[in-house]
Amino acid sequence: MQKPIFNEDYLSEKPAIEQLVKLGYAYINGDELDPELKEKCERTSRREVVLVSRLRKKLKDINKDVTEQTIQKAVRRVTHIQAEGLIEANQKFHKDLVAGISIDQDTGGKRQKKTIRFIDFETPENNEFLVVNQFWVKGPSETDRPDIVIFVNGIPLVVIECKSPVAKQTGLSKALTQLIRYQNEIPHLFNTNQLLVGLNLFGSKYGSISAEPEQFHEWKDKNGEKFPNMAEHPSIKEMIELGMIKKEDLSDKPTAQEILIAGVLNKKNLLDIIQNFIVYEYDRGKIIKKICRYQQFRAVNKIIKRVTEEDDKRGIVWHWQGSGKSLTMLFAAVKLRREEKKLKNPTIIVVTDRIDLDEQISKTFRNCNFPNPIQIKEKGGTHKKLYELLSHNVGQTILTTVFLFRKELKEPVPSSENIIVMTDEAHRSQYGFYALNMRNALPNASFFAFTGTPLDKRDRNTYRHFSPTGEKYLDAYTIKNAEEDEEIVPVKYASRMVQLQVVGKTLDQLFDELFHDKTSEEKARLKKKYATLETLAKADRRIARIAKDIVEHYTEHIRSNGFKAQIVAPDREGAVMYKNEIDKLIGSERSVVVMTVNNDDSKEWKEKYKLTPAKEKSIKEAFIDPKN
C-alpha cells in the first residue's frame, strides 16, 4: 500500500487543533471562510479579519438591552482602529477589550451611556472560541496564510504558526520568524492580536507582537491536565509509519506543544492572561508589549487564592533574580484590583528596603500605566501621609520604603484586614524596628514576601513572618528553572584554593606578643573587631597570589577563546587592591575598576576611578571589541 504524502508542518498543526477541540473550541477549516473558494461565506474578502456576524451575535448575547445602532458602533470600534502604527492600535484595542467601551445610546427618546463588553471574562463559557486553520489574509502587497488563528467572539486574538517536528529547534525558530514577517505583510490581522505562538510538536514558544525571537518563552506548567501516551496519538502513529520518529524514542511525557496549549490556551487561562497579565511599557519613547511568563502567572494566582479563600494570608514568592519580580508584583496588583466582590476595593502596599528599588518598582508601575499608583518618598513627616492614606480605606495602591514606618502608630489601622502588603527582598529588612512598626500598624493585613536570594536556616524569621506553619514557599522559581528556560546562562563553578600560611609563629602567638598588656576581655574585643573574614580576605599576600592565579588562568583558558573576565571584590578597597596587583602582572591598560566614587573619597580615587560618561563608553567599547 502506498504511504500517504504529508505536509510535515501539518504533523504539528493537526494535534494542536485536536487538542483545542478537546478544550471546547469549535473548529472550521479555513477554506470555509475563504470568499475566493466559497460562494456563500462569512467574509466578503480576504482583507476582512474580523468575523463580523459572530461578533454581532455575541455582542447581543453579552450586553443586554443594546440597540442595533450601538452594536454597529461597537463593531466599527474593532474593525476600524484609529492609530499611527500596529503597536499603538494593539494597545488601544487591548484597553477596549479589557475595560469595555462607553457608547451613547438612544432609547425611547433618551440618550444614555452604555458600557459595551466584547468578552465575558467572568464566565468563559459565555464566549465563542473558534479555531481556524489555513486562514487566508490579504495585506497591502502580500497575501499570507497563517496556520491557525483563534477567534473569540469573532475577533482574532491568537495566531499560531506550526512547523515540522522533524526540524526540531530550527523549525521552531522558523515559526517565530514567520510570525514576525506576517506583522509586516498583513498587519491588520494583528491589530487585535493578544498572543503569538510557534509550535513544532516537541517545541513551543509564545510571545507578543513586536517581540524578537529571543523574547518568546516556553510554558512549563501542565495546568493539572493529564496527557495520553504520545506513542498512541494518531498523528504520532502516522509519523512512526513514515519513519520520521522512532517509537522507542517516545515516552509517556507530554510534548512542549501540548503543555503550552493546555496551560495558555484553555479558555479560562487565555482570558485570565488577556485581562490581567498583559501590559504595555513605555521605554525611551517606544511602547513594549509584555506578557507574563508561567512562573509569574502561577505565583499571582496563588496569591489571589490565598487572599480570597484561605485563612492564613501570607506567603513567600521565591523567584530567581532576573525572573521579573517587579512585573509579578504589578500583575498581582492588577488582578487584586479586579477582585472587588471578594476584597471590597483593597489597599495594596508595595514595600522595599532601598530607595533605588522603590524607584525601580514605581517606574515599572508608572510605565505600564497602572492606574494612580501613589509613590511616597522618604521626606520629613511623610510617615504621617502614609498612615493617613492607610486609614482612609479607599483602595489605593501605595509604593514606599520600610523606613517610613520609623514612627510607631498609637492605634492600629482599623481596616487593615483589607490591606495587602507585598515586600521586595523581604529577607533583608523585615525583622527590625521599622518592620515591627509596620506589622503593629497593620495587624490583620495580608503579607507576601518576594525574594530572589536563597533563604537558609539563618532566615528562619522570613518563614515565621511570611509563611503559614510548615510551608516553605508559596511559589518557587529556582536558578535551575531559569537555566532550563534559557533565561540565564548556566553558571559553572571551579573551586580554587590559595595556599597561605604564617611563617614561624601562629597568629595566636603573634597576637599575644603584640597585645600582652591587654586583658582577656580587651583581647576578645580586638579579635572580634579585626580578625574578620573581610580583613583576612584583603591580606596583601592573599590578594597578590589570587591575582597571579587569575591572570594565569585567564591568559591560558579564557582570553585565547575571545572572552573577557570580571572580578568581584569584597568592597571598593579590595577592588583597588586587586587592580594594583593585576597591573603589576599585565599592565594598567588591560583592566579597569568599575565602582562608585563619593565626595568623601581621596583625590587619587576621584581622579582614577570616578566613572565619567567618557570612561563608561570606553569600558563598553572594550568589552565589545574582541581585540581588548
XYZ file of C-alpha atoms in Angstrom:
628
model
C 0.000 0.000 0.000
C 1.321 3.426 -0.959
C 2.092 5.642 2.015
C 0.207 8.946 2.125
C 2.026 12.158 1.341
C 2.019 14.669 4.195
C 2.871 18.277 4.663
C 5.296 17.872 7.548
C 4.072 21.085 9.209
C 0.619 19.507 9.446
C 2.029 16.958 11.883
C 2.227 19.786 14.380
C -0.900 21.604 13.237
C -3.270 18.624 13.374
C -2.661 17.568 17.004
C -2.838 21.252 18.028
C -6.312 21.551 16.515
C -7.380 18.236 18.055
C -6.265 19.373 21.497
C -8.029 22.731 21.161
C -11.244 20.957 20.182
C -10.913 18.800 23.332
C -10.587 22.046 25.294
C -14.002 23.110 23.989
C -13.137 25.106 20.869
C -15.293 24.917 17.753
C -13.343 24.173 14.571
C -13.720 25.381 10.977
C -11.370 24.661 8.100
C -10.000 27.867 6.609
C -11.470 27.065 3.189
C -14.946 27.570 4.659
C -14.022 31.162 5.475
C -12.312 31.952 2.165
C -14.534 34.103 -0.088
C -12.386 33.185 -3.093
C -13.182 29.481 -2.619
C -16.683 29.566 -1.146
C -19.548 31.465 -2.732
C -21.576 31.985 0.451
C -19.025 32.980 3.027
C -18.920 34.912 6.300
C -16.211 37.152 4.854
C -16.719 39.380 1.835
C -12.981 39.499 1.072
C -9.661 38.150 2.269
C -8.925 41.605 3.668
C -11.551 41.078 6.382
C -10.027 39.568 9.520
C -12.920 40.022 11.986
C -15.820 37.570 11.676
C -18.408 40.333 11.944
C -21.573 38.204 12.036
C -20.204 36.205 15.000
C -19.089 39.376 16.784
C -22.533 40.988 16.349
C -24.257 37.921 17.770
C -22.035 37.708 20.851
C -22.312 41.464 21.492
C -26.092 40.997 21.715
C -25.700 37.949 23.984
C -23.219 39.533 26.400
C -24.671 43.067 26.521
C -28.350 43.276 27.376
C -30.705 45.947 26.078
C -28.476 47.268 23.295
C -29.741 48.736 20.055
C -28.626 47.800 16.552
C -27.014 51.210 16.225
C -24.955 50.593 19.378
C -23.907 47.160 18.102
C -22.809 48.725 14.818
C -20.700 51.342 16.662
C -19.069 48.619 18.765
C -18.264 46.520 15.688
C -16.711 49.523 13.966
C -14.560 50.126 17.050
C -12.953 46.725 16.361
C -12.746 46.878 12.569
C -11.546 50.487 12.265
C -8.972 51.170 14.985
C -7.554 54.680 14.656
C -3.811 54.548 15.320
C -0.496 55.539 13.775
C 1.044 52.083 13.920
C 0.485 48.453 14.838
C 1.633 48.589 18.461
C -0.499 51.687 19.160
C -3.554 50.030 17.562
C -2.908 46.890 19.569
C -2.659 48.832 22.827
C -5.859 50.779 22.143
C -7.781 47.621 21.369
C -6.470 45.788 24.432
C -7.778 48.611 26.615
C -11.191 48.398 24.933
C -11.201 44.621 25.214
C -10.418 44.566 28.937
C -12.311 47.644 30.166
C -15.141 47.735 27.645
C -16.199 50.858 25.769
C -18.754 53.534 26.533
C -21.247 54.354 23.787
C -24.013 56.958 23.749
C -27.209 55.019 23.106
C -30.606 56.495 22.171
C -33.509 54.629 23.760
C -37.080 55.938 23.915
C -36.026 59.484 23.193
C -33.387 59.413 25.917
C -29.638 59.392 25.466
C -27.644 57.354 27.966
C -24.119 55.975 28.349
C -23.922 52.257 27.689
C -20.831 50.174 28.568
C -20.256 47.514 25.924
C -18.139 44.438 26.654
C -16.596 42.382 23.865
C -15.829 39.389 26.107
C -17.457 37.956 29.210
C -14.351 37.499 31.350
C -16.242 36.248 34.398
C -17.862 33.298 32.602
C -15.598 31.955 29.824
C -18.307 29.580 28.570
C -20.469 32.555 27.579
C -17.993 33.314 24.780
C -17.434 31.607 21.430
C -13.971 30.090 20.995
C -13.225 29.163 17.402
C -10.069 27.645 15.907
C -9.492 28.067 12.160
C -6.593 26.613 10.198
C -5.065 27.861 6.926
C -6.726 31.285 7.156
C -6.007 33.391 4.059
C -5.414 37.113 4.696
C -4.663 39.744 2.049
C -2.391 42.604 3.049
C -1.349 45.804 1.245
C 1.013 43.937 -1.080
C 1.208 40.324 0.156
C -1.256 37.520 0.852
C -0.407 35.120 3.670
C -1.994 32.055 5.228
C -1.249 31.620 8.954
C -1.558 28.005 10.058
C -4.005 28.597 12.932
C -5.999 31.622 14.052
C -8.059 31.575 17.254
C -11.147 33.782 17.321
C -13.007 34.727 20.474
C -16.445 36.121 19.678
C -15.338 36.596 16.071
C -12.218 38.638 16.971
C -8.800 37.171 16.001
C -6.852 37.095 19.264
C -4.220 34.366 18.762
C -2.097 33.483 15.727
C -0.219 30.166 15.700
C 2.445 29.058 13.249
C 3.259 25.348 13.045
C 6.426 23.775 11.683
C 7.652 20.268 11.105
C 8.591 18.387 14.294
C 11.390 16.737 12.325
C 13.259 20.043 12.141
C 13.312 20.343 15.963
C 14.737 23.744 17.062
C 15.334 25.133 13.558
C 11.663 24.563 12.793
C 10.599 26.457 15.880
C 12.833 29.422 15.081
C 11.362 29.495 11.545
C 7.868 29.637 13.030
C 8.769 32.664 15.159
C 10.484 34.404 12.220
C 7.387 33.821 10.110
C 5.125 35.315 12.780
C 7.303 38.431 12.741
C 7.147 38.596 8.938
C 3.341 38.353 8.982
C 3.181 41.514 11.129
C 4.795 43.449 8.270
C 2.856 41.813 5.431
C -0.669 41.512 6.916
C -0.528 43.955 9.849
C -4.309 44.430 10.225
C -4.642 40.814 11.415
C -2.525 41.772 14.426
C -4.361 44.946 15.462
C -6.436 42.814 17.841
C -3.841 40.121 18.499
C -3.132 39.180 22.105
C -0.780 36.233 21.695
C 1.602 34.728 19.158
C 2.555 31.047 19.330
C 5.153 28.994 17.471
C 4.812 25.191 17.540
C 6.620 22.168 16.181
C 5.106 19.476 18.446
C 8.214 18.900 20.557
C 8.935 22.621 20.889
C 6.685 25.580 21.627
C 7.075 29.261 22.454
C 4.713 32.189 22.877
C 5.172 35.944 22.752
C 3.642 39.213 21.649
C 3.685 41.472 18.631
C 6.896 43.498 18.202
C 8.884 40.857 20.157
C 12.084 39.398 18.712
C 12.502 35.571 18.574
C 14.687 35.530 21.700
C 11.878 37.283 23.612
C 9.461 34.379 23.128
C 9.154 31.931 26.030
C 8.206 28.370 26.818
C 5.315 27.499 29.120
C 6.218 24.784 31.614
C 3.100 24.382 33.791
C 0.808 21.489 32.822
C -2.297 23.128 34.316
C -3.196 19.871 36.065
C -4.135 18.170 32.796
C -3.329 14.501 32.201
C -1.874 13.614 28.832
C -2.127 10.336 26.942
C 0.819 8.202 25.933
C 2.251 10.104 22.977
C 3.031 6.911 21.064
C -0.717 6.253 20.858
C -1.563 9.660 19.395
C -2.931 9.207 15.812
C -0.670 11.888 14.354
C 2.371 10.372 16.069
C 1.443 6.961 14.700
C 1.466 8.466 11.217
C 4.915 9.885 11.848
C 6.134 6.483 13.052
C 4.731 4.809 9.904
C 6.563 7.344 7.755
C 9.799 6.659 9.617
C 10.021 10.248 10.861
C 10.029 9.241 14.525
C 11.134 6.064 16.232
C 8.595 4.631 18.639
C 11.301 3.728 21.131
C 12.323 7.418 21.305
C 8.924 8.400 22.688
C 7.900 8.443 26.320
C 4.620 8.948 28.070
C 5.603 12.516 28.876
C 3.576 15.271 27.197
C 5.224 17.351 24.496
C 6.100 21.016 24.937
C 3.349 21.845 22.451
C 0.686 20.070 24.497
C 1.821 21.743 27.719
C 1.657 25.217 26.188
C -1.788 24.662 24.681
C -3.129 23.197 27.922
C -1.590 25.943 30.043
C -2.087 29.036 27.888
C -4.962 28.325 25.516
C -7.510 26.648 27.736
C -10.433 29.066 27.893
C -10.081 30.189 31.493
C -6.332 30.810 31.360
C -6.417 32.555 27.983
C -8.985 35.078 29.209
C -7.101 35.460 32.501
C -3.855 36.245 30.645
C -5.595 38.751 28.359
C -7.348 40.519 31.231
C -4.657 40.527 33.922
C -1.250 39.578 32.527
C -0.602 41.851 29.549
C 0.968 45.283 29.991
C 2.347 47.953 27.686
C 5.522 49.568 28.984
C 6.946 52.856 27.738
C 10.708 52.744 27.319
C 12.673 55.534 25.642
C 9.748 56.633 23.521
C 8.803 53.100 22.472
C 5.819 51.019 23.528
C 6.772 47.472 24.509
C 4.073 44.855 24.971
C 4.801 42.335 27.727
C 3.043 39.066 28.536
C 3.541 37.121 31.738
C 5.798 34.103 31.955
C 4.470 30.927 33.507
C 6.064 31.433 36.930
C 4.520 34.915 37.158
C 1.081 33.621 36.195
C 1.351 30.766 38.698
C 2.598 32.928 41.589
C -0.023 35.649 41.122
C -2.894 33.172 41.053
C -1.578 31.517 44.201
C -1.562 34.929 45.897
C -5.132 35.610 44.753
C -6.314 32.241 46.031
C -4.623 32.713 49.394
C -6.050 36.209 49.888
C -9.582 35.352 48.792
C -10.051 31.762 50.014
C -7.655 30.919 52.842
C -7.399 31.935 56.486
C -3.627 32.436 56.738
C -2.994 35.154 54.178
C 0.797 35.031 53.957
C 3.407 33.507 51.665
C 6.913 33.704 50.220
C 7.407 34.031 46.458
C 10.975 32.879 45.854
C 11.870 33.702 42.251
C 15.425 33.746 40.994
C 16.992 37.107 40.173
C 16.019 38.386 36.752
C 12.748 36.449 36.650
C 10.656 39.623 36.651
C 9.599 40.125 40.280
C 8.599 43.766 39.669
C 6.248 42.670 36.904
C 4.925 39.856 39.095
C 4.017 42.448 41.725
C 2.384 44.569 39.039
C 0.342 41.634 37.708
C -0.666 40.751 41.279
C -1.797 44.328 41.938
C -3.795 44.388 38.671
C -5.611 41.167 39.485
C -6.177 42.030 43.155
C -7.829 45.231 41.974
C -10.328 43.183 39.959
C -11.367 41.080 42.956
C -13.876 43.748 44.004
C -16.622 41.377 45.125
C -14.375 39.342 47.427
C -11.919 42.014 48.562
C -14.083 45.153 48.522
C -11.593 47.534 46.948
C -8.399 46.617 48.855
C -5.424 48.844 49.605
C -2.204 47.429 48.154
C 1.191 48.403 49.577
C 4.468 47.582 47.818
C 7.324 47.949 50.324
C 11.057 47.893 49.592
C 14.120 48.468 51.757
C 16.130 50.554 49.278
C 15.335 53.837 47.576
C 16.648 52.572 44.223
C 14.390 49.507 44.439
C 11.432 51.737 45.259
C 12.239 53.864 42.211
C 12.581 50.776 40.015
C 9.236 49.272 41.036
C 7.479 52.651 40.938
C 8.837 53.211 37.432
C 7.529 49.797 36.350
C 4.050 50.630 37.659
C 4.043 54.081 36.042
C 5.475 52.940 32.720
C 2.847 50.229 32.439
C 0.081 52.812 33.031
C -1.080 51.228 36.269
C -3.998 53.427 37.425
C -2.967 56.028 40.004
C -0.104 54.413 41.957
C 0.963 56.636 44.859
C 4.703 56.711 45.494
C 5.506 58.066 48.941
C 9.141 59.098 49.076
C 11.049 59.483 52.296
C 10.873 63.102 53.430
C 10.318 64.775 56.749
C 6.844 63.981 58.029
C 5.780 61.775 55.103
C 5.102 58.904 57.513
C 2.028 60.907 58.583
C 0.815 60.958 54.969
C 1.368 57.183 54.740
C -0.650 56.430 57.882
C -3.337 58.858 56.766
C -3.725 57.077 53.420
C -3.856 53.694 55.131
C -6.644 54.836 57.444
C -8.837 56.092 54.598
C -9.689 52.607 53.324
C -10.355 53.860 49.794
C -8.485 51.195 47.837
C -5.226 52.889 46.892
C -2.009 51.355 45.591
C 0.915 52.707 47.626
C 4.602 52.311 46.781
C 7.030 53.115 49.579
C 10.015 52.022 51.671
C 10.012 50.322 55.042
C 11.760 53.372 56.540
C 8.534 55.360 56.510
C 7.338 53.136 59.340
C 10.001 54.653 61.650
C 7.264 56.224 63.795
C 5.112 53.841 65.759
C 1.375 54.259 65.235
C -0.521 54.674 68.502
C -3.532 52.742 67.249
C -3.539 50.067 64.502
C -5.262 50.818 61.206
C -8.862 49.640 61.774
C -9.416 48.350 58.236
C -6.107 46.537 57.923
C -7.792 43.221 57.047
C -8.433 44.780 53.644
C -4.764 45.723 53.140
C -2.344 43.570 51.151
C 1.394 44.131 51.653
C 3.957 42.922 49.125
C 7.579 43.295 50.232
C 10.564 43.049 47.896
C 13.825 41.421 49.068
C 11.969 40.652 52.283
C 14.768 38.674 53.923
C 16.896 41.812 54.354
C 14.773 44.178 56.381
C 11.629 42.621 57.709
C 12.719 41.853 61.251
C 13.848 45.287 62.518
C 12.149 48.100 64.352
C 10.581 49.638 61.235
C 9.098 46.323 60.143
C 7.739 45.766 63.646
C 6.003 49.136 63.473
C 4.522 48.182 60.107
C 3.142 44.901 61.448
C 1.772 46.563 64.573
C 0.060 49.195 62.426
C -1.409 46.536 60.109
C -2.141 43.550 62.379
C -4.738 41.966 60.089
C -3.116 42.687 56.720
C -2.039 40.047 54.211
C 1.757 39.854 53.869
C 3.614 38.419 50.865
C 7.393 38.349 50.572
C 9.227 38.467 47.241
C 12.889 37.494 47.152
C 15.480 36.099 44.776
C 18.093 35.428 47.421
C 18.466 31.880 48.752
C 16.998 31.508 52.243
C 18.745 29.208 54.691
C 18.419 28.391 58.386
C 19.570 31.884 59.311
C 16.488 33.235 57.517
C 14.051 31.380 59.748
C 12.433 34.727 60.605
C 11.402 35.097 56.955
C 9.468 31.842 57.181
C 7.973 32.765 60.534
C 6.776 36.176 59.379
C 5.653 35.310 55.865
C 4.724 31.622 55.665
C 1.977 29.549 57.238
C 3.289 26.867 59.581
C 5.013 24.071 57.682
C 5.137 25.886 54.338
C 8.482 26.887 52.861
C 7.430 28.790 49.743
C 4.110 29.811 48.260
C 5.834 29.618 44.871
C 9.411 28.924 43.800
C 11.298 29.564 40.553
C 14.857 28.387 41.105
C 18.174 29.020 39.388
C 17.805 25.540 37.856
C 14.412 26.536 36.391
C 15.940 29.728 34.975
C 18.821 27.793 33.389
C 16.443 25.209 31.880
C 14.326 28.016 30.444
C 17.490 29.613 28.997
C 16.646 32.845 30.796
C 20.139 32.840 32.305
C 23.325 31.191 31.116
C 24.468 28.159 33.141
C 26.787 29.056 35.982
C 29.889 26.878 36.187
C 31.961 26.723 39.350
C 35.641 25.877 39.713
C 36.872 25.884 43.292
C 40.421 27.162 43.698
C 42.420 27.377 46.932
C 45.167 29.887 47.701
C 47.778 28.249 49.895
C 48.793 30.724 52.607
C 50.380 30.115 55.981
C 52.057 32.084 58.762
C 55.813 31.506 58.760
C 57.408 30.852 62.128
C 54.728 31.539 64.703
C 50.989 31.071 64.748
C 48.570 34.021 64.563
C 47.617 33.460 68.184
C 51.281 33.649 69.281
C 51.833 36.872 67.344
C 48.611 38.340 68.727
C 49.565 37.545 72.324
C 53.008 39.106 71.886
C 51.617 42.309 70.368
C 48.835 42.748 72.933
C 50.427 41.201 76.038
C 49.373 44.159 78.176
C 45.649 43.780 77.352
C 43.099 41.972 79.494
C 41.302 38.858 78.212
C 38.130 40.902 77.624
C 40.064 43.537 75.648
C 41.794 40.868 73.549
C 38.422 39.268 72.771
C 37.026 42.627 71.596
C 40.064 43.227 69.390
C 39.772 39.786 67.797
C 36.047 40.304 67.182
C 36.668 43.699 65.577
C 39.711 42.985 63.433
C 40.052 39.224 62.924
C 37.117 39.124 60.495
C 36.774 37.259 57.239
C 36.775 40.588 55.402
C 40.106 41.563 56.951
C 41.711 38.216 56.148
C 40.269 38.276 52.628
C 42.126 41.526 51.920
C 45.522 40.428 53.225
C 48.204 41.731 50.816
C 49.860 38.365 50.167
C 46.488 36.643 49.675
C 45.357 39.196 47.072
C 48.740 39.015 45.301
C 48.530 35.225 44.968
C 44.889 35.266 43.844
C 45.614 37.989 41.266
C 48.513 35.910 39.887
C 46.287 32.815 39.712
C 43.520 34.760 37.944
C 45.863 36.240 35.346
C 47.474 32.860 34.598
C 44.113 31.085 34.311
C 42.603 33.887 32.206
C 45.555 34.023 29.818
C 45.668 30.268 29.317
C 41.970 29.357 29.166
C 39.778 32.430 28.672
C 41.449 35.125 26.557
C 42.503 32.589 23.917
C 38.766 31.949 23.270
C 37.969 35.629 22.835
C 36.228 36.182 26.195
C 36.539 38.906 28.815
C 36.602 38.441 32.605
C 35.102 40.178 35.606
C 36.400 40.082 39.186
C 34.065 40.770 42.110
C 35.834 42.072 45.217
C 34.505 42.188 48.800
C 34.440 46.008 48.767
C 35.857 49.046 46.950
C 39.187 48.910 48.781
C 39.540 45.267 47.767
C 38.765 46.152 44.139
C 41.550 48.731 44.106
C 43.990 46.253 45.693
C 43.229 43.628 43.020
C 43.615 46.268 40.301
C 47.077 47.243 41.611
C 48.282 43.633 41.704
C 46.944 42.847 38.223
C 48.614 45.998 36.858
C 51.969 44.661 38.075
C 51.427 41.494 36.032
C 49.877 42.693 32.746
C 49.973 46.497 32.763
C 47.417 49.126 33.720
C 45.699 49.303 30.296
C 44.302 45.772 30.390
C 41.896 46.201 33.320
C 39.612 48.832 34.805
C 37.888 49.338 38.161
C 34.108 49.869 37.982
C 32.821 51.301 41.258
C 31.044 54.274 42.801
C 33.234 57.160 43.959
C 31.901 59.520 46.646
C 32.752 63.110 47.565
C 34.384 61.875 50.765
C 36.862 59.688 48.889
C 40.506 60.605 48.364
C 41.637 62.820 45.496
C 43.506 59.854 43.991
C 40.337 57.739 43.886
C 38.314 60.565 42.355
C 40.881 61.056 39.589
C 41.477 57.372 38.830
C 38.186 55.611 39.476
C 35.289 58.045 39.048
C 33.036 56.669 36.304
C 32.585 59.539 33.834
C 30.412 59.164 30.683
C 33.578 59.021 28.564
C 35.090 56.294 30.733
C 31.808 54.343 30.731
C 31.754 54.490 26.934
C 35.352 53.265 26.681
C 34.600 50.380 29.067
C 31.607 49.286 26.969
C 33.672 49.503 23.790
C 36.443 47.469 25.393
C 34.021 44.703 26.283
C 32.589 44.648 22.771
C 35.898 44.884 20.904
C 37.380 41.357 20.560
C 40.907 42.828 20.420
C 40.644 44.089 24.032
